[in-house]
Coordinates of N, CA and C in Angstrom, one line a residue:
M1 N 9.0 -28.1 21.3 CA 7.8 -27.8 20.5 C 8.2 -27.2 19.1
A2 N 7.6 -27.6 18.1 CA 8.0 -27.1 16.7 C 7.5 -25.7 16.6
E3 N 8.3 -24.9 15.9 CA 7.9 -23.5 15.7 C 6.8 -23.4 14.6
A4 N 5.8 -22.6 14.9 CA 4.7 -22.5 14.0 C 5.1 -21.9 12.6
A5 N 4.5 -22.4 11.5 CA 4.9 -21.9 10.2 C 4.4 -20.5 10.1
L6 N 5.2 -19.7 9.3 CA 4.8 -18.3 9.1 C 3.6 -18.3 8.0
T7 N 2.8 -17.2 8.1 CA 1.7 -17.0 7.2 C 2.0 -15.8 6.3
V8 N 2.0 -16.0 5.0 CA 2.4 -14.9 4.1 C 1.3 -14.8 3.0
I9 N 0.9 -13.6 2.7 CA -0.1 -13.4 1.6 C 0.7 -12.7 0.5
V10 N 0.6 -13.3 -0.7 CA 1.3 -12.8 -1.9 C 0.2 -12.3 -2.9
A11 N 0.1 -11.0 -3.1 CA -0.9 -10.4 -4.0 C -0.2 -9.8 -5.2
D12 N -0.5 -10.5 -6.4 CA 0.1 -10.1 -7.7 C -0.9 -10.6 -8.7
D13 N -1.1 -9.8 -9.8 CA -2.1 -10.2 -10.8 C -1.5 -11.1 -11.8
H14 N -0.2 -11.4 -11.7 CA 0.4 -12.4 -12.7 C 0.6 -13.7 -12.0
P15 N -0.1 -14.8 -12.4 CA -0.1 -16.1 -11.7 C 1.3 -16.6 -11.7
L16 N 2.2 -16.5 -12.7 CA 3.5 -17.0 -12.7 C 4.4 -16.3 -11.6
V17 N 4.2 -15.0 -11.5 CA 5.0 -14.3 -10.4 C 4.5 -14.8 -9.1
R18 N 3.2 -14.9 -8.9 CA 2.7 -15.3 -7.6 C 3.3 -16.7 -7.2
E19 N 3.3 -17.6 -8.2 CA 3.8 -19.0 -7.9 C 5.3 -19.0 -7.6
A20 N 6.0 -18.2 -8.4 CA 7.5 -18.1 -8.2 C 7.8 -17.6 -6.8
L21 N 7.1 -16.5 -6.4 CA 7.3 -16.0 -5.0 C 6.9 -17.0 -4.0
A22 N 5.8 -17.6 -4.2 CA 5.3 -18.6 -3.2 C 6.3 -19.7 -3.0
Q23 N 6.9 -20.2 -4.1 CA 7.9 -21.3 -4.0 C 9.1 -20.8 -3.3
A24 N 9.6 -19.6 -3.6 CA 10.8 -19.1 -3.0 C 10.6 -18.9 -1.5
L25 N 9.4 -18.4 -1.1 CA 9.1 -18.2 0.3 C 9.0 -19.5 1.1
R26 N 8.3 -20.5 0.5 CA 8.2 -21.8 1.2 C 9.6 -22.4 1.4
S27 N 10.5 -22.2 0.4 CA 11.8 -22.8 0.5 C 12.7 -22.0 1.5
A28 N 12.6 -20.7 1.5 CA 13.4 -19.9 2.3 C 12.9 -19.8 3.8
L29 N 11.6 -20.0 4.0 CA 11.0 -19.7 5.3 C 10.5 -21.0 5.9
N30 N 11.1 -22.1 5.6 CA 10.8 -23.4 6.2 C 9.4 -23.8 6.1
G31 N 8.8 -23.8 4.9 CA 7.5 -24.3 4.7 C 6.4 -23.3 5.1
A32 N 6.7 -22.1 4.9 CA 5.7 -21.0 5.2 C 4.4 -21.3 4.5
E33 N 3.2 -21.0 5.1 CA 1.9 -21.0 4.5 C 1.8 -19.8 3.6
V34 N 1.6 -20.0 2.3 CA 1.5 -18.8 1.4 C 0.1 -18.8 0.7
A35 N -0.6 -17.7 0.9 CA -1.9 -17.6 0.2 C -1.7 -16.6 -1.0
G36 N -2.2 -17.0 -2.1 CA -2.1 -16.1 -3.3 C -3.3 -15.4 -3.6
C37 N -3.2 -14.1 -4.0 CA -4.3 -13.2 -4.4 C -4.0 -12.5 -5.6
A38 N -5.0 -12.2 -6.5 CA -4.8 -11.6 -7.7 C -5.0 -10.1 -7.8
N39 N -5.5 -9.5 -6.7 CA -5.7 -8.1 -6.6 C -5.8 -7.6 -5.2
L40 N -5.9 -6.3 -4.9 CA -6.0 -5.8 -3.6 C -7.2 -6.2 -2.8
P41 N -8.4 -6.1 -3.4 CA -9.6 -6.6 -2.7 C -9.5 -8.0 -2.2
E42 N -8.9 -8.9 -3.0 CA -8.7 -10.3 -2.5 C -7.8 -10.4 -1.4
A43 N -6.7 -9.5 -1.4 CA -5.7 -9.5 -0.3 C -6.4 -9.0 1.0
L44 N -7.2 -8.0 0.9 CA -7.9 -7.5 2.0 C -8.9 -8.5 2.6
A45 N -9.5 -9.2 1.7 CA -10.4 -10.3 2.2 C -9.7 -11.4 2.9
E46 N -8.5 -11.7 2.4 CA -7.6 -12.7 3.0 C -7.1 -12.2 4.4
L47 N -6.8 -11.0 4.5 CA -6.4 -10.4 5.8 C -7.5 -10.5 6.8
D48 N -8.7 -10.2 6.3 CA -9.9 -10.2 7.2 C -10.2 -11.7 7.7
R49 N -9.9 -12.6 6.8 CA -10.2 -14.0 7.1 C -9.3 -14.6 8.1
R50 N -8.1 -14.2 8.2 CA -7.1 -14.8 9.0 C -6.9 -14.0 10.4
E51 N -6.6 -14.8 11.4 CA -6.4 -14.2 12.7 C -5.0 -13.5 12.7
A52 N -4.0 -14.0 12.1 CA -2.7 -13.4 12.1 C -2.0 -13.6 10.7
V53 N -1.3 -12.6 10.2 CA -0.5 -12.7 9.0 C 0.8 -12.1 9.3
D54 N 1.9 -12.8 9.0 CA 3.2 -12.4 9.3 C 3.8 -11.4 8.3
L55 N 3.3 -11.5 7.0 CA 3.9 -10.7 6.0 C 2.9 -10.6 4.8
L56 N 2.7 -9.4 4.3 CA 1.9 -9.2 3.1 C 2.8 -8.6 2.0
I57 N 2.7 -9.3 0.8 CA 3.5 -8.8 -0.3 C 2.6 -8.3 -1.4
L58 N 2.8 -7.1 -1.8 CA 1.9 -6.4 -2.8 C 2.6 -6.0 -4.0
D59 N 2.0 -6.2 -5.2 CA 2.4 -5.7 -6.4 C 1.9 -4.2 -6.5
L60 N 2.7 -3.3 -6.8 CA 2.3 -1.9 -6.8 C 1.3 -1.6 -7.9
D61 N 1.4 -2.3 -9.0 CA 0.6 -2.0 -10.2 C -0.6 -2.9 -10.4
M62 N -1.0 -3.7 -9.5 CA -2.1 -4.6 -9.7 C -3.4 -3.9 -9.5
P63 N -4.6 -4.5 -10.0 CA -5.9 -3.9 -9.8 C -6.2 -3.7 -8.3
G64 N -6.7 -2.5 -8.1 CA -7.1 -2.1 -6.7 C -6.1 -1.2 -6.0
M65 N -4.9 -1.2 -6.5 CA -3.9 -0.4 -5.7 C -4.0 1.1 -5.9
D66 N -4.3 1.6 -7.1 CA -4.5 3.0 -7.3 C -3.2 3.8 -6.8
G67 N -2.1 3.4 -7.4 CA -0.9 4.1 -6.9 C -0.6 3.7 -5.5
F68 N -0.3 4.7 -4.6 CA 0.1 4.4 -3.2 C -1.2 4.4 -2.3
S69 N -2.3 4.7 -2.9 CA -3.5 4.8 -2.0 C -3.9 3.4 -1.5
G70 N -3.7 2.3 -2.3 CA -3.9 1.0 -1.8 C -3.0 0.6 -0.6
L71 N -1.7 1.0 -0.8 CA -0.8 0.7 0.3 C -1.2 1.5 1.6
A72 N -1.5 2.8 1.4 CA -1.9 3.6 2.5 C -3.2 3.0 3.2
A73 N -4.1 2.5 2.4 CA -5.3 1.9 3.0 C -5.0 0.6 3.8
V74 N -4.1 -0.2 3.3 CA -3.6 -1.4 4.0 C -3.0 -1.0 5.4
R75 N -2.1 0.0 5.3 CA -1.4 0.4 6.5 C -2.4 1.0 7.6
A76 N -3.5 1.7 7.1 CA -4.5 2.2 8.0 C -5.3 1.1 8.6
S77 N -5.6 0.1 7.9 CA -6.5 -1.0 8.4 C -5.8 -2.0 9.1
Y78 N -4.5 -2.3 8.7 CA -3.8 -3.4 9.3 C -2.4 -2.9 9.7
P79 N -2.3 -2.0 10.7 CA -1.0 -1.4 11.0 C 0.1 -2.4 11.5
A80 N -0.4 -3.5 12.0 CA 0.6 -4.5 12.6 C 1.2 -5.4 11.6
V81 N 0.6 -5.5 10.4 CA 1.1 -6.4 9.4 C 2.2 -5.8 8.5
P82 N 3.4 -6.3 8.5 CA 4.5 -5.8 7.6 C 4.1 -6.0 6.2
V83 N 4.4 -4.9 5.4 CA 4.1 -4.9 4.0 C 5.3 -4.8 3.1
A84 N 5.5 -5.7 2.2 CA 6.7 -5.6 1.2 C 6.1 -5.4 -0.2
I85 N 6.6 -4.4 -0.9 CA 6.2 -4.1 -2.2 C 7.2 -4.9 -3.2
V86 N 6.7 -5.7 -4.1 CA 7.5 -6.3 -5.1 C 7.0 -5.9 -6.4
S87 N 7.8 -5.1 -7.1 CA 7.3 -4.4 -8.3 C 8.3 -4.4 -9.4
S88 N 7.8 -4.2 -10.7 CA 8.7 -4.2 -11.8 C 9.4 -2.9 -12.0
T89 N 9.0 -1.8 -11.3 CA 9.6 -0.5 -11.5 C 11.0 -0.5 -10.9
R90 N 11.9 0.3 -11.5 CA 13.3 0.5 -11.0 C 13.5 1.9 -10.6
D91 N 12.5 2.7 -10.5 CA 12.6 4.1 -10.2 C 12.9 4.3 -8.7
P92 N 14.1 4.7 -8.3 CA 14.5 4.9 -6.9 C 13.6 5.8 -6.1
A93 N 13.0 6.8 -6.8 CA 12.1 7.7 -6.1 C 10.8 7.0 -5.7
V94 N 10.3 6.1 -6.6 CA 9.1 5.4 -6.3 C 9.4 4.4 -5.1
M95 N 10.6 3.8 -5.1 CA 11.0 2.9 -4.0 C 10.9 3.6 -2.7
R96 N 11.5 4.8 -2.7 CA 11.5 5.6 -1.4 C 10.1 6.0 -1.0
R97 N 9.3 6.4 -1.9 CA 7.9 6.8 -1.6 C 7.2 5.6 -1.0
A98 N 7.4 4.4 -1.5 CA 6.7 3.3 -1.0 C 7.0 3.1 0.5
V99 N 8.2 3.2 0.9 CA 8.6 3.1 2.3 C 8.0 4.3 3.1
E100 N 8.0 5.5 2.5 CA 7.4 6.6 3.3 C 5.9 6.4 3.5
F101 N 5.3 5.7 2.6 CA 3.8 5.4 2.8 C 3.6 4.2 3.5
G102 N 4.6 3.6 4.1 CA 4.4 2.5 5.1 C 4.9 1.1 4.7
A103 N 5.5 1.0 3.6 CA 6.0 -0.3 3.2 C 7.3 -0.6 4.0
A104 N 7.6 -1.8 4.4 CA 8.8 -2.2 5.1 C 9.9 -2.6 4.1
A105 N 9.6 -2.7 2.8 CA 10.6 -3.1 1.8 C 10.0 -2.8 0.4
F106 N 10.9 -2.5 -0.5 CA 10.6 -2.4 -1.9 C 11.6 -3.3 -2.7
V107 N 11.1 -4.4 -3.3 CA 12.0 -5.3 -3.9 C 11.7 -5.4 -5.4
P108 N 12.6 -5.1 -6.3 CA 12.4 -5.2 -7.7 C 12.1 -6.6 -8.1
K109 N 11.2 -6.9 -9.0 CA 10.9 -8.2 -9.5 C 12.1 -8.8 -10.3
S110 N 12.9 -7.9 -10.8 CA 14.1 -8.4 -11.6 C 15.2 -8.9 -10.7
A111 N 15.1 -8.7 -9.4 CA 16.1 -9.3 -8.5 C 16.1 -10.8 -8.5
A112 N 17.2 -11.4 -8.1 CA 17.3 -12.8 -8.0 C 16.4 -13.3 -6.9
L113 N 15.9 -14.5 -7.0 CA 15.0 -15.0 -6.0 C 15.7 -15.1 -4.6
E114 N 17.0 -15.3 -4.7 CA 17.7 -15.4 -3.4 C 17.7 -14.0 -2.7
T115 N 17.8 -12.9 -3.6 CA 17.8 -11.6 -3.0 C 16.4 -11.2 -2.5
I116 N 15.4 -11.6 -3.2 CA 14.0 -11.4 -2.8 C 13.8 -12.1 -1.5
A117 N 14.2 -13.3 -1.4 CA 14.0 -14.1 -0.1 C 14.7 -13.4 1.0
S118 N 15.9 -13.0 0.8 CA 16.7 -12.3 1.8 C 16.1 -11.0 2.3
A119 N 15.5 -10.2 1.3 CA 14.9 -9.0 1.6 C 13.6 -9.2 2.5
L120 N 12.9 -10.3 2.1 CA 11.6 -10.5 2.9 C 12.0 -11.1 4.3
Q121 N 13.1 -11.8 4.4 CA 13.5 -12.3 5.7 C 13.9 -11.1 6.6
A122 N 14.5 -10.1 6.0 CA 14.9 -8.9 6.7 C 13.7 -8.2 7.3
V123 N 12.6 -8.1 6.5 CA 11.3 -7.5 6.9 C 10.8 -8.3 8.1
L124 N 10.8 -9.6 8.0 CA 10.3 -10.5 9.1 C 11.1 -10.3 10.4
D125 N 12.4 -9.9 10.2 CA 13.2 -9.6 11.3 C 13.1 -8.2 11.9
G126 N 12.1 -7.5 11.3 CA 11.8 -6.1 11.8 C 12.6 -5.0 11.1
E127 N 13.3 -5.3 10.0 CA 14.1 -4.3 9.3 C 13.4 -3.7 8.2
V128 N 13.9 -2.6 7.6 CA 13.4 -2.0 6.4 C 14.5 -2.3 5.3
W129 N 14.0 -2.7 4.2 CA 14.9 -3.1 3.1 C 14.6 -2.4 1.8
L130 N 15.7 -1.8 1.3 CA 15.6 -1.1 0.0 C 16.8 -1.4 -0.9
P131 N 16.7 -1.5 -2.2 CA 17.8 -1.6 -3.1 C 18.8 -0.5 -2.8
A132 N 20.1 -0.8 -3.2 CA 21.2 0.2 -2.9 C 20.9 1.5 -3.7
E133 N 20.3 1.5 -4.9 CA 20.1 2.7 -5.6 C 19.0 3.6 -5.0
A134 N 18.2 3.1 -4.1 CA 17.1 3.9 -3.5 C 17.6 4.5 -2.2
E135 N 18.7 4.0 -1.6 CA 19.2 4.5 -0.4 C 19.7 5.9 -0.5
E136 N 20.2 6.3 -1.7 CA 20.8 7.6 -1.8 C 19.8 8.7 -2.3
V137 N 18.5 8.3 -2.5 CA 17.6 9.2 -3.1 C 16.8 9.9 -1.9
E138 N 16.7 11.2 -2.0 CA 15.9 11.9 -1.1 C 14.6 12.4 -1.8
T139 N 13.5 12.3 -1.1 CA 12.2 12.8 -1.7 C 11.6 13.8 -0.8
A140 N 10.6 14.5 -1.3 CA 9.9 15.5 -0.5 C 8.5 15.0 0.0
T141 N 8.3 13.7 0.0 CA 7.0 13.2 0.4 C 6.9 12.8 1.9
D142 N 7.9 12.9 2.7 CA 7.9 12.4 4.0 C 6.8 13.0 4.8
D143 N 6.7 14.4 4.8 CA 5.7 15.0 5.6 C 4.3 14.7 5.1
F144 N 4.1 14.7 3.8 CA 2.8 14.3 3.3 C 2.5 12.9 3.6
A145 N 3.4 12.0 3.6 CA 3.1 10.6 3.9 C 2.7 10.5 5.4
R146 N 3.3 11.3 6.3 CA 2.9 11.3 7.7 C 1.4 11.7 7.8
R147 N 1.1 12.8 7.0 CA -0.3 13.3 7.1 C -1.3 12.3 6.5
V148 N -0.9 11.6 5.4 CA -1.8 10.6 4.8 C -2.0 9.5 5.8
A149 N -1.0 9.1 6.6 CA -1.1 8.0 7.5 C -2.2 8.3 8.6
E150 N -2.5 9.6 8.8 CA -3.5 9.9 9.8 C -5.0 9.7 9.3
L151 N -5.1 9.5 7.9 CA -6.4 9.3 7.4 C -7.0 7.9 7.7
T152 N -8.2 7.8 7.9 CA -8.9 6.5 8.1 C -9.1 5.8 6.7
P153 N -9.3 4.5 6.7 CA -9.6 3.9 5.4 C -10.7 4.5 4.6
Q154 N -11.8 4.9 5.3 CA -12.9 5.5 4.6 C -12.5 6.9 4.1
Q155 N -11.7 7.7 4.8 CA -11.2 9.0 4.4 C -10.3 8.8 3.1
L156 N -9.5 7.7 3.1 CA -8.7 7.5 1.9 C -9.6 7.2 0.7
R157 N -10.7 6.4 0.9 CA -11.6 6.2 -0.2 C -12.2 7.5 -0.7
V158 N -12.6 8.3 0.2 CA -13.2 9.6 -0.2 C -12.2 10.4 -1.0
L159 N -11.0 10.5 -0.5 CA -9.9 11.2 -1.2 C -9.7 10.7 -2.6
N160 N -9.7 9.4 -2.7 CA -9.5 8.8 -4.1 C -10.7 9.2 -5.0
L161 N -11.9 9.1 -4.5 CA -13.0 9.5 -5.3 C -13.0 11.0 -5.6
L162 N -12.6 11.8 -4.7 CA -12.4 13.2 -5.0 C -11.4 13.4 -6.2
G163 N -10.4 12.6 -6.2 CA -9.4 12.6 -7.2 C -9.9 12.2 -8.6
E164 N -11.0 11.4 -8.6 CA -11.7 11.0 -9.8 C -12.7 12.1 -10.3
G165 N -12.8 13.2 -9.5 CA -13.6 14.3 -9.9 C -15.1 14.1 -9.5
K166 N -15.3 13.2 -8.6 CA -16.7 13.0 -8.2 C -17.2 14.0 -7.1
L167 N -18.5 14.3 -7.2 CA -19.1 15.2 -6.3 C -19.5 14.5 -5.0
N168 N -19.9 15.3 -4.0 CA -20.2 14.6 -2.7 C -21.4 13.7 -2.9
K169 N -22.4 14.1 -3.7 CA -23.6 13.2 -3.9 C -23.2 11.9 -4.5
Q170 N -22.2 11.9 -5.5 CA -21.8 10.7 -6.2 C -21.0 9.8 -5.2
I171 N -20.2 10.5 -4.4 CA -19.4 9.7 -3.4 C -20.3 9.1 -2.4
A172 N -21.3 9.8 -2.0 CA -22.2 9.2 -1.0 C -22.9 8.0 -1.6
H173 N -23.3 8.1 -2.8 CA -23.9 6.9 -3.5 C -23.0 5.7 -3.6
E174 N -21.8 6.0 -4.0 CA -20.8 4.9 -4.2 C -20.4 4.2 -2.8
L175 N -20.3 5.0 -1.8 CA -20.0 4.5 -0.5 C -21.2 4.1 0.4
T176 N -22.4 4.3 -0.1 CA -23.6 4.0 0.6 C -23.7 4.7 1.9
V177 N -23.4 6.0 1.9 CA -23.5 6.8 3.1 C -24.3 8.1 2.8
G178 N -24.6 8.9 3.8 CA -25.3 10.2 3.5 C -24.3 11.2 3.1
E179 N -24.8 12.3 2.4 CA -24.0 13.4 2.0 C -23.3 14.1 3.2
A180 N -24.1 14.2 4.3 CA -23.5 14.8 5.5 C -22.3 14.1 5.9
T181 N -22.3 12.7 5.8 CA -21.1 11.9 6.2 C -19.9 12.2 5.3
V182 N -20.2 12.3 4.0 CA -19.1 12.7 3.1 C -18.5 14.0 3.4
K183 N -19.4 15.0 3.6 CA -18.9 16.4 4.0 C -18.0 16.3 5.2
A184 N -18.4 15.5 6.2 CA -17.6 15.4 7.4 C -16.3 14.8 7.1
H185 N -16.3 13.8 6.2 CA -15.0 13.2 5.8 C -14.1 14.2 5.1
V186 N -14.7 14.9 4.2 CA -13.9 15.9 3.4 C -13.3 17.0 4.4
T187 N -14.1 17.4 5.4 CA -13.6 18.4 6.3 C -12.4 17.8 7.1
A188 N -12.5 16.5 7.5 CA -11.4 15.9 8.3 C -10.2 15.7 7.4
I189 N -10.4 15.4 6.1 CA -9.3 15.2 5.2 C -8.5 16.5 5.0
L190 N -9.3 17.6 4.8 CA -8.6 18.9 4.6 C -7.8 19.3 5.9
K191 N -8.3 19.0 7.0 CA -7.6 19.3 8.3 C -6.4 18.5 8.4
K192 N -6.5 17.2 8.2 CA -5.4 16.3 8.4 C -4.3 16.5 7.3
L193 N -4.7 16.9 6.1 CA -3.6 17.2 5.1 C -3.2 18.6 5.1
N194 N -3.8 19.4 6.0 CA -3.4 20.8 6.2 C -3.5 21.6 4.9
V195 N -4.7 21.5 4.2 CA -5.0 22.2 3.0 C -6.4 22.9 3.2
R196 N -6.7 23.9 2.4 CA -7.9 24.7 2.6 C -9.1 24.3 1.7
S197 N -8.8 23.5 0.6 CA -9.9 23.2 -0.3 C -9.7 21.8 -0.8
R198 N -10.8 21.2 -1.3 CA -10.7 19.8 -1.8 C -9.8 19.8 -3.0
T199 N -9.8 20.9 -3.8 CA -9.0 20.9 -5.0 C -7.5 20.8 -4.6
Q200 N -7.1 21.5 -3.5 CA -5.7 21.5 -3.1 C -5.4 20.0 -2.6
A201 N -6.3 19.4 -1.9 CA -6.1 18.0 -1.5 C -5.8 17.1 -2.6
V202 N -6.6 17.2 -3.7 CA -6.5 16.4 -4.9 C -5.2 16.6 -5.6
I203 N -4.8 17.9 -5.7 CA -3.6 18.3 -6.4 C -2.4 17.7 -5.6
L204 N -2.4 17.9 -4.3 CA -1.3 17.4 -3.5 C -1.2 15.9 -3.6
S205 N -2.3 15.2 -3.5 CA -2.3 13.7 -3.6 C -1.8 13.2 -4.9
R206 N -2.2 13.9 -6.0 CA -1.7 13.5 -7.3 C -0.2 13.8 -7.5
R207 N 0.2 14.9 -6.9 CA 1.7 15.3 -7.1 C 2.6 14.2 -6.5
F208 N 2.1 13.6 -5.4 CA 2.9 12.6 -4.8 C 2.5 11.1 -5.1
S209 N 1.7 11.0 -6.3 CA 1.4 9.7 -6.8 C 0.4 8.9 -6.0
L210 N -0.3 9.5 -5.0 CA -1.3 8.8 -4.3 C -2.4 8.3 -5.2
Q211 N -2.6 9.0 -6.3 CA -3.6 8.6 -7.2 C -3.0 7.7 -8.3
G212 N -1.8 7.4 -8.2 CA -1.2 6.5 -9.2 C -0.6 7.2 -10.4
G213 N -0.4 8.5 -10.3 CA 0.1 9.2 -11.5 C 1.5 9.2 -11.6

């Protein structure tokens, strides 16, 4: 019996990058089915639409990502789907943070297509892949990343809106929920992040680039 083709979602707001990655994946992964998306909401819709996805590739800087909050939201909603970040940044600390927030790989866009394909194959094989320059970097985000991983997708949305300076009433309106629900989410966020105030939660999330700073 022939082996089923892999299903991969490539989310990047640059059409040429999406197509180059798609071609490399189809060549390297024996005709993998590749779906292209231009932003995070499209990628989430594609994940919802499909019964199974073998790999999700995200651009860290595309619309909807909001720094690492988009990655954290994907990991909270789809914990079984491996995520690889393909980004133009070469900052080793950012690469490490991506893995700490749940990515299985961080691959620079400047890498050769053969390297990118090899890295993504490593992820499909259950490995974590990082460029050599990121392997030697230590960051202080690991504990915070673990705490963020405990937040639900809705709590992540509330935290992001808190970071934008919005009040409970405004958050309730944007999420179409009651103020009491927002207050309950804020209480849970403070407990999970081990902070005493919403201000501390926002400062902490910004310090570690959850808000994209």
